PDB file of C-alpha atoms in Angstrom:
ATOM      1  CA  MET A 347     -45.334-117.892 -83.634  1.00 47.00           C
ATOM      2  CA  ASP A 348     -43.754-120.656 -81.581  1.00 51.00           C
ATOM      3  CA  LYS A 349     -42.082-119.309 -78.386  1.00 53.00           C
ATOM      4  CA  ARG A 350     -38.981-121.446 -78.964  1.00 53.00           C
ATOM      5  CA  LEU A 351     -38.559-120.023 -82.459  1.00 46.00           C
ATOM      6  CA  LEU A 352     -38.967-116.480 -81.110  1.00 45.00           C
ATOM      7  CA  ILE A 353     -36.342-117.145 -78.386  1.00 45.00           C
ATOM      8  CA  LEU A 354     -33.906-118.642 -80.930  1.00 41.00           C
ATOM      9  CA  PHE A 355     -34.460-115.695 -83.272  1.00 44.00           C
ATOM     10  CA  THR A 356     -33.840-113.222 -80.425  1.00 45.00           C
ATOM     11  CA  LEU A 357     -30.664-115.035 -79.407  1.00 41.00           C
ATOM     12  CA  PHE A 358     -29.487-115.140 -83.019  1.00 42.00           C
ATOM     13  CA  ILE A 359     -29.991-111.385 -83.430  1.00 41.00           C
ATOM     14  CA  GLY A 360     -28.199-110.749 -80.118  1.00 43.00           C
ATOM     15  CA  LEU A 361     -25.232-112.860 -81.188  1.00 40.00           C
ATOM     16  CA  LEU A 362     -24.750-111.239 -84.575  1.00 41.00           C
ATOM     17  CA  PRO A 363     -21.384-109.530 -84.910  1.00 41.00           C
ATOM     18  CA  LEU A 364     -21.329-105.827 -84.158  1.00 38.00           C
ATOM     19  CA  SER A 365     -20.770-105.040 -87.832  1.00 39.00           C
ATOM     20  CA  ALA A 366     -24.311-106.175 -88.594  1.00 40.00           C
ATOM     21  CA  GLN A 367     -25.842-103.900 -85.952  1.00 42.00           C
ATOM     22  CA  GLN A 368     -26.053-100.138 -85.974  1.00 49.00           C
ATOM     23  CA  ILE A 369     -24.086 -98.414 -83.221  1.00 54.00           C
ATOM     24  CA  GLU A 370     -26.264 -96.012 -81.280  1.00 57.00           C
ATOM     25  CA  VAL A 371     -24.731 -92.597 -80.851  1.00 59.00           C
ATOM     26  CA  THR A 372     -26.088 -90.460 -78.037  1.00 67.00           C
ATOM     27  CA  GLY A 373     -25.361 -87.345 -76.029  1.00 80.00           C
ATOM     28  CA  ALA A 374     -22.199 -85.446 -76.857  1.00 83.00           C
ATOM     29  CA  ARG A 375     -21.621 -87.279 -80.130  1.00 84.00           C
ATOM     30  CA  LYS A 376     -25.061 -86.262 -81.395  1.00 88.00           C
ATOM     31  CA  ALA A 377     -24.396 -82.648 -80.420  1.00 90.00           C
ATOM     32  CA  VAL A 378     -21.073 -82.690 -82.268  1.00 90.00           C
ATOM     33  CA  ARG A 379     -22.736 -84.262 -85.316  1.00 89.00           C
ATOM     34  CA  THR A 380     -25.359 -81.528 -85.308  1.00 91.00           C
ATOM     35  CA  SER A 381     -22.801 -78.741 -84.991  1.00 91.00           C
ATOM     36  CA  GLY A 382     -20.818 -80.316 -87.845  1.00 92.00           C
ATOM     37  CA  ASP A 383     -23.980 -80.412 -89.951  1.00 92.00           C
ATOM     38  CA  ILE A 384     -24.475 -76.704 -89.265  1.00 94.00           C
ATOM     39  CA  GLY A 385     -20.870 -75.945 -90.263  1.00 92.00           C
ATOM     40  CA  ALA A 386     -21.249 -77.921 -93.489  1.00 93.00           C
ATOM     41  CA  ILE A 387     -24.244 -75.756 -94.410  1.00 95.00           C
ATOM     42  CA  ALA A 388     -22.915 -72.444 -93.054  1.00 94.00           C
ATOM     43  CA  LEU A 389     -19.730 -72.386 -95.149  1.00 94.00           C
ATOM     44  CA  PRO A 390     -21.400 -72.605 -98.579  1.00 95.00           C
ATOM     45  CA  VAL A 391     -23.945 -70.031 -97.393  1.00 94.00           C
ATOM     46  CA  ALA A 392     -21.060 -67.750 -96.337  1.00 92.00           C
ATOM     47  CA  GLY A 393     -19.425 -68.181 -99.744  1.00 93.00           C
ATOM     48  CA  LEU A 394     -22.681 -67.334-101.493  1.00 93.00           C
ATOM     49  CA  ALA A 395     -23.182 -64.321 -99.225  1.00 92.00           C
ATOM     50  CA  ALA A 396     -19.688 -63.049-100.093  1.00 89.00           C
ATOM     51  CA  VAL A 397     -20.439 -63.419-103.798  1.00 92.00           C
ATOM     52  CA  LEU A 398     -23.735 -61.545-103.489  1.00 93.00           C
ATOM     53  CA  ILE A 399     -22.338 -58.756-101.315  1.00 90.00           C
ATOM     54  CA  GLN A 400     -19.432 -58.222-103.728  1.00 88.00           C
ATOM     55  CA  GLN A 401     -21.724 -58.680-106.746  1.00 91.00           C
ATOM     56  CA  ASP A 402     -19.021 -61.043-107.950  1.00 91.00           C
ATOM     57  CA  TRP A 403     -20.880 -62.820-110.772  1.00 92.00           C
ATOM     58  CA  GLN A 404     -17.718 -64.424-112.138  1.00 92.00           C
ATOM     59  CA  GLY A 405     -17.083 -65.839-108.657  1.00 92.00           C
ATOM     60  CA  LEU A 406     -20.663 -67.158-108.594  1.00 94.00           C
ATOM     61  CA  LYS A 407     -20.000 -69.131-111.797  1.00 93.00           C
ATOM     62  CA  GLN A 408     -16.708 -70.449-110.465  1.00 93.00           C
ATOM     63  CA  GLY A 409     -18.211 -71.430-107.107  1.00 94.00           C
ATOM     64  CA  ALA A 410     -21.138 -73.165-108.805  1.00 94.00           C
ATOM     65  CA  LEU A 411     -18.781 -75.175-111.041  1.00 93.00           C
ATOM     66  CA  ALA A 412     -16.714 -76.195-108.028  1.00 94.00           C
ATOM     67  CA  ALA A 413     -19.834 -77.158-106.038  1.00 95.00           C
ATOM     68  CA  VAL A 414     -21.405 -79.220-108.829  1.00 94.00           C
ATOM     69  CA  THR A 415     -18.135 -81.009-109.566  1.00 94.00           C
ATOM     70  CA  THR A 416     -17.540 -81.715-105.863  1.00 95.00           C
ATOM     71  CA  ALA A 417     -21.042 -83.157-105.450  1.00 94.00           C
ATOM     72  CA  GLY A 418     -20.782 -85.212-108.628  1.00 94.00           C
ATOM     73  CA  ILE A 419     -17.443 -86.788-107.772  1.00 94.00           C
ATOM     74  CA  THR A 420     -18.439 -87.419-104.169  1.00 95.00           C
ATOM     75  CA  TYR A 421     -21.751 -89.074-105.047  1.00 93.00           C
ATOM     76  CA  ALA A 422     -20.149 -91.144-107.805  1.00 93.00           C
ATOM     77  CA  LEU A 423     -17.576 -92.480-105.320  1.00 93.00           C
ATOM     78  CA  LYS A 424     -20.143 -93.057-102.552  1.00 93.00           C
ATOM     79  CA  TYR A 425     -22.292 -95.221-104.811  1.00 93.00           C
ATOM     80  CA  SER A 426     -19.439 -97.058-106.518  1.00 92.00           C
ATOM     81  CA  VAL A 427     -17.141 -97.726-103.533  1.00 93.00           C
ATOM     82  CA  ARG A 428     -19.990 -98.601-101.107  1.00 93.00           C
ATOM     83  CA  LYS A 429     -17.853 -98.531 -97.954  1.00 94.00           C
ATOM     84  CA  GLU A 430     -19.684 -99.248 -94.703  1.00 92.00           C
ATOM     85  CA  ARG A 431     -19.925 -96.407 -92.203  1.00 91.00           C
ATOM     86  CA  PRO A 432     -18.317 -96.839 -88.764  1.00 91.00           C
ATOM     87  CA  ASP A 433     -21.792 -96.720 -87.167  1.00 88.00           C
ATOM     88  CA  HIS A 434     -22.953 -99.449 -89.603  1.00 89.00           C
ATOM     89  CA  SER A 435     -25.936 -97.379 -90.744  1.00 90.00           C
ATOM     90  CA  ASP A 436     -25.308 -97.757 -94.499  1.00 91.00           C
ATOM     91  CA  HIS A 437     -22.659 -98.253 -97.173  1.00 93.00           C
ATOM     92  CA  HIS A 438     -22.079 -94.632 -98.217  1.00 91.00           C
ATOM     93  CA  SER A 439     -19.105 -93.722 -96.062  1.00 91.00           C
ATOM     94  CA  PHE A 440     -16.442 -92.956 -98.678  1.00 94.00           C
ATOM     95  CA  PRO A 441     -15.892 -90.037 -99.166  1.00 95.00           C
ATOM     96  CA  SER A 442     -17.443 -87.660 -96.646  1.00 95.00           C
ATOM     97  CA  MET A 443     -19.912 -85.344 -98.397  1.00 96.00           C
ATOM     98  CA  HIS A 444     -20.042 -82.992 -95.381  1.00 95.00           C
ATOM     99  CA  THR A 445     -16.270 -82.607 -95.500  1.00 97.00           C
ATOM    100  CA  ALA A 446     -16.140 -82.281 -99.289  1.00 97.00           C
ATOM    101  CA  THR A 447     -18.793 -79.567 -99.242  1.00 97.00           C
ATOM    102  CA  SER A 448     -17.217 -77.602 -96.422  1.00 97.00           C
ATOM    103  CA  PHE A 449     -13.696 -77.789 -97.871  1.00 97.00           C
ATOM    104  CA  ALA A 450     -14.985 -76.793-101.318  1.00 97.00           C
ATOM    105  CA  ALA A 451     -16.560 -73.709 -99.740  1.00 97.00           C
ATOM    106  CA  ALA A 452     -13.476 -72.915 -97.648  1.00 97.00           C
ATOM    107  CA  ALA A 453     -11.135 -73.272-100.625  1.00 97.00           C
ATOM    108  CA  PHE A 454     -13.445 -71.116-102.740  1.00 96.00           C
ATOM    109  CA  ILE A 455     -13.544 -68.391-100.068  1.00 95.00           C
ATOM    110  CA  GLN A 456      -9.773 -68.521 -99.553  1.00 95.00           C
ATOM    111  CA  ARG A 457      -8.881 -68.632-103.230  1.00 94.00           C
ATOM    112  CA  ARG A 458     -11.348 -65.954-104.273  1.00 92.00           C
ATOM    113  CA  TYR A 459     -11.146 -63.529-101.345  1.00 91.00           C
ATOM    114  CA  GLY A 460      -7.864 -64.289 -99.595  1.00 90.00           C
ATOM    115  CA  TRP A 461      -6.500 -65.901 -96.463  1.00 92.00           C
ATOM    116  CA  GLN A 462      -8.062 -63.397 -94.049  1.00 91.00           C
ATOM    117  CA  TRP A 463     -11.431 -65.030 -94.905  1.00 92.00           C
ATOM    118  CA  GLY A 464     -10.094 -68.408 -95.911  1.00 93.00           C
ATOM    119  CA  LEU A 465      -8.309 -69.300 -92.686  1.00 95.00           C
ATOM    120  CA  PRO A 466     -11.450 -69.140 -90.506  1.00 95.00           C
ATOM    121  CA  ALA A 467     -13.300 -71.100 -93.209  1.00 96.00           C
ATOM    122  CA  TYR A 468     -10.632 -73.824 -93.179  1.00 97.00           C
ATOM    123  CA  ILE A 469     -10.846 -73.997 -89.381  1.00 96.00           C
ATOM    124  CA  VAL A 470     -14.610 -74.565 -89.598  1.00 96.00           C
ATOM    125  CA  SER A 471     -14.078 -77.162 -92.361  1.00 97.00           C
ATOM    126  CA  THR A 472     -11.554 -79.009 -90.237  1.00 97.00           C
ATOM    127  CA  TYR A 473     -14.078 -79.059 -87.401  1.00 96.00           C
ATOM    128  CA  VAL A 474     -16.731 -80.434 -89.768  1.00 97.00           C
ATOM    129  CA  GLY A 475     -14.382 -83.264 -90.776  1.00 96.00           C
ATOM    130  CA  TRP A 476     -13.497 -84.019 -87.165  1.00 96.00           C
ATOM    131  CA  SER A 477     -17.203 -84.015 -86.225  1.00 95.00           C
ATOM    132  CA  ARG A 478     -17.873 -86.704 -88.824  1.00 94.00           C
ATOM    133  CA  ILE A 479     -15.168 -88.932 -87.320  1.00 94.00           C
ATOM    134  CA  TYR A 480     -16.190 -88.229 -83.715  1.00 93.00           C
ATOM    135  CA  GLY A 481     -19.848 -88.809 -84.581  1.00 91.00           C
ATOM    136  CA  LYS A 482     -18.961 -92.271 -85.990  1.00 89.00           C
ATOM    137  CA  LYS A 483     -20.153 -91.453 -89.521  1.00 90.00           C
ATOM    138  CA  HIS A 484     -16.708 -91.598 -91.170  1.00 93.00           C
ATOM    139  CA  ASP A 485     -13.129 -92.625 -90.582  1.00 92.00           C
ATOM    140  CA  GLY A 486     -10.047 -90.552 -91.334  1.00 91.00           C
ATOM    141  CA  TRP A 487      -9.713 -91.743 -94.943  1.00 95.00           C
ATOM    142  CA  ASP A 488     -13.292 -90.755 -95.735  1.00 95.00           C
ATOM    143  CA  VAL A 489     -12.692 -87.272 -94.352  1.00 96.00           C
ATOM    144  CA  LEU A 490      -9.305 -86.822 -96.044  1.00 96.00           C
ATOM    145  CA  ALA A 491     -10.744 -87.883 -99.395  1.00 95.00           C
ATOM    146  CA  GLY A 492     -13.684 -85.492 -98.966  1.00 96.00           C
ATOM    147  CA  ALA A 493     -11.345 -82.626 -98.084  1.00 97.00           C
ATOM    148  CA  ALA A 494      -9.112 -83.337-101.091  1.00 96.00           C
ATOM    149  CA  ILE A 495     -12.059 -83.557-103.484  1.00 96.00           C
ATOM    150  CA  GLY A 496     -13.691 -80.362-102.220  1.00 96.00           C
ATOM    151  CA  ALA A 497     -10.540 -78.257-102.036  1.00 96.00           C
ATOM    152  CA  GLY A 498      -9.241 -79.678-105.316  1.00 94.00           C
ATOM    153  CA  CYS A 499     -12.418 -78.815-107.224  1.00 93.00           C
ATOM    154  CA  SER A 500     -12.411 -75.278-105.864  1.00 95.00           C
ATOM    155  CA  TYR A 501      -8.747 -74.795-106.719  1.00 91.00           C
ATOM    156  CA  ILE A 502      -9.370 -75.991-110.271  1.00 91.00           C
ATOM    157  CA  PHE A 503     -12.327 -73.682-110.956  1.00 90.00           C
ATOM    158  CA  THR A 504     -11.729 -70.625-108.760  1.00 90.00           C
ATOM    159  CA  ARG A 505      -9.554 -67.685-109.741  1.00 84.00           C
ATOM    160  CA  PRO A 506      -8.487 -65.080-107.206  1.00 80.00           C
ATOM    161  CA  PHE A 507     -10.633 -61.959-107.024  1.00 67.00           C
ATOM    162  CA  ALA A 508      -7.363 -60.022-106.815  1.00 54.00           C
ATOM    163  CA  ARG A 509      -6.755 -60.661-110.525  1.00 58.00           C
ATOM    164  CA  LYS A 510      -9.697 -58.399-111.355  1.00 58.00           C
ATOM    165  CA  HIS A 511      -7.819 -55.570-109.667  1.00 56.00           C
ATOM    166  CA  GLN A 512      -4.414 -56.685-110.947  1.00 61.00           C
ATOM    167  CA  LEU A 513      -3.028 -57.174-107.449  1.00 56.00           C
ATOM    168  CA  SER A 514       0.674 -57.907-107.623  1.00 58.00           C
ATOM    169  CA  LEU A 515       2.931 -58.975-104.749  1.00 53.00           C
ATOM    170  CA  GLN A 516       6.648 -59.488-105.351  1.00 62.00           C
ATOM    171  CA  PRO A 517       9.566 -60.097-103.012  1.00 68.00           C
ATOM    172  CA  VAL A 518      12.376 -57.570-103.301  1.00 68.00           C
ATOM    173  CA  ALA A 519      15.987 -58.059-102.185  1.00 73.00           C
ATOM    174  CA  GLY A 520      19.132 -56.042-102.618  1.00 76.00           C
ATOM    175  CA  ASP A 521      22.300 -55.063-100.758  1.00 81.00           C
ATOM    176  CA  GLY A 522      21.248 -55.692 -97.181  1.00 77.00           C
ATOM    177  CA  TYR A 523      17.533 -55.110 -97.628  1.00 71.00           C
ATOM    178  CA  TYR A 524      14.549 -57.364 -98.099  1.00 68.00           C
ATOM    179  CA  GLY A 525      10.968 -56.380 -98.664  1.00 65.00           C
ATOM    180  CA  LEU A 526       7.720 -56.838-100.482  1.00 57.00           C
ATOM    181  CA  TYR A 527       6.495 -54.780-103.403  1.00 65.00           C
ATOM    182  CA  ALA A 528       2.707 -54.496-103.734  1.00 61.00           C
ATOM    183  CA  SER A 529       0.609 -52.764-106.345  1.00 66.00           C
ATOM    184  CA  MET A 530      -3.083 -52.781-107.212  1.00 58.00           C
ATOM    185  CA  ARG A 531      -5.301 -51.066-109.755  1.00 64.00           C
ATOM    186  CA  PHE A 532      -8.487 -49.433-108.402  1.00 55.00           C
TER     187      PHE A 532
END
C-alpha cells in the first residue's frame, strides 16, 4: 500500500467525529458496569429463590409471564428503534434491558411478597439503572423506559401473595381515634 494513502487514511480516521468512534471506558466505570451486571442477574435469581423457598408455583407462573413479556417488549423496541448507545458501540440503546430485567424482578418481589423485600430490590434496581448511565451504555431515557417496561409487566401479571391468605388491611377512624385493622387467614 502506498505510504501517502496510508497516512491519508490514518488522518481521515483520526478526524472522524466522535460519534463514529467507540468511547473507551476504563477503570471505575468498568467496575460499576460489572457490579450493575451482577445486580441485573442477582435480582431475578432472588425472585426465583423466593418462589422456590415458598413453593409458590402460582408466583412462578406470574413471574415467568412478566419476565417473558419484559424481554419481548424490550427486544422489540431495541431492534425497531435502533438508538445509538452513548459509548457508540452499537444501535441497541433504547430501552435498557439490564434496567428492565432488574425492575421486573424488583416489582415482582415487591408485589408478590411485600415492601419489606421489595424496597431493597428497588434500591438494587435503581443502582443497576444508574450503573448503565455511568458506564456510558445508556442515557436517562433508556433507563426510565426499561424501568417502566419491567415494573409495568410485573404489575400486570403479578398478584400479591397475601391474597392467598386473605390478608386484609383497612384504616379505621372514629371519635378521636385512628387506627389500622388487619386480619389474615392461616
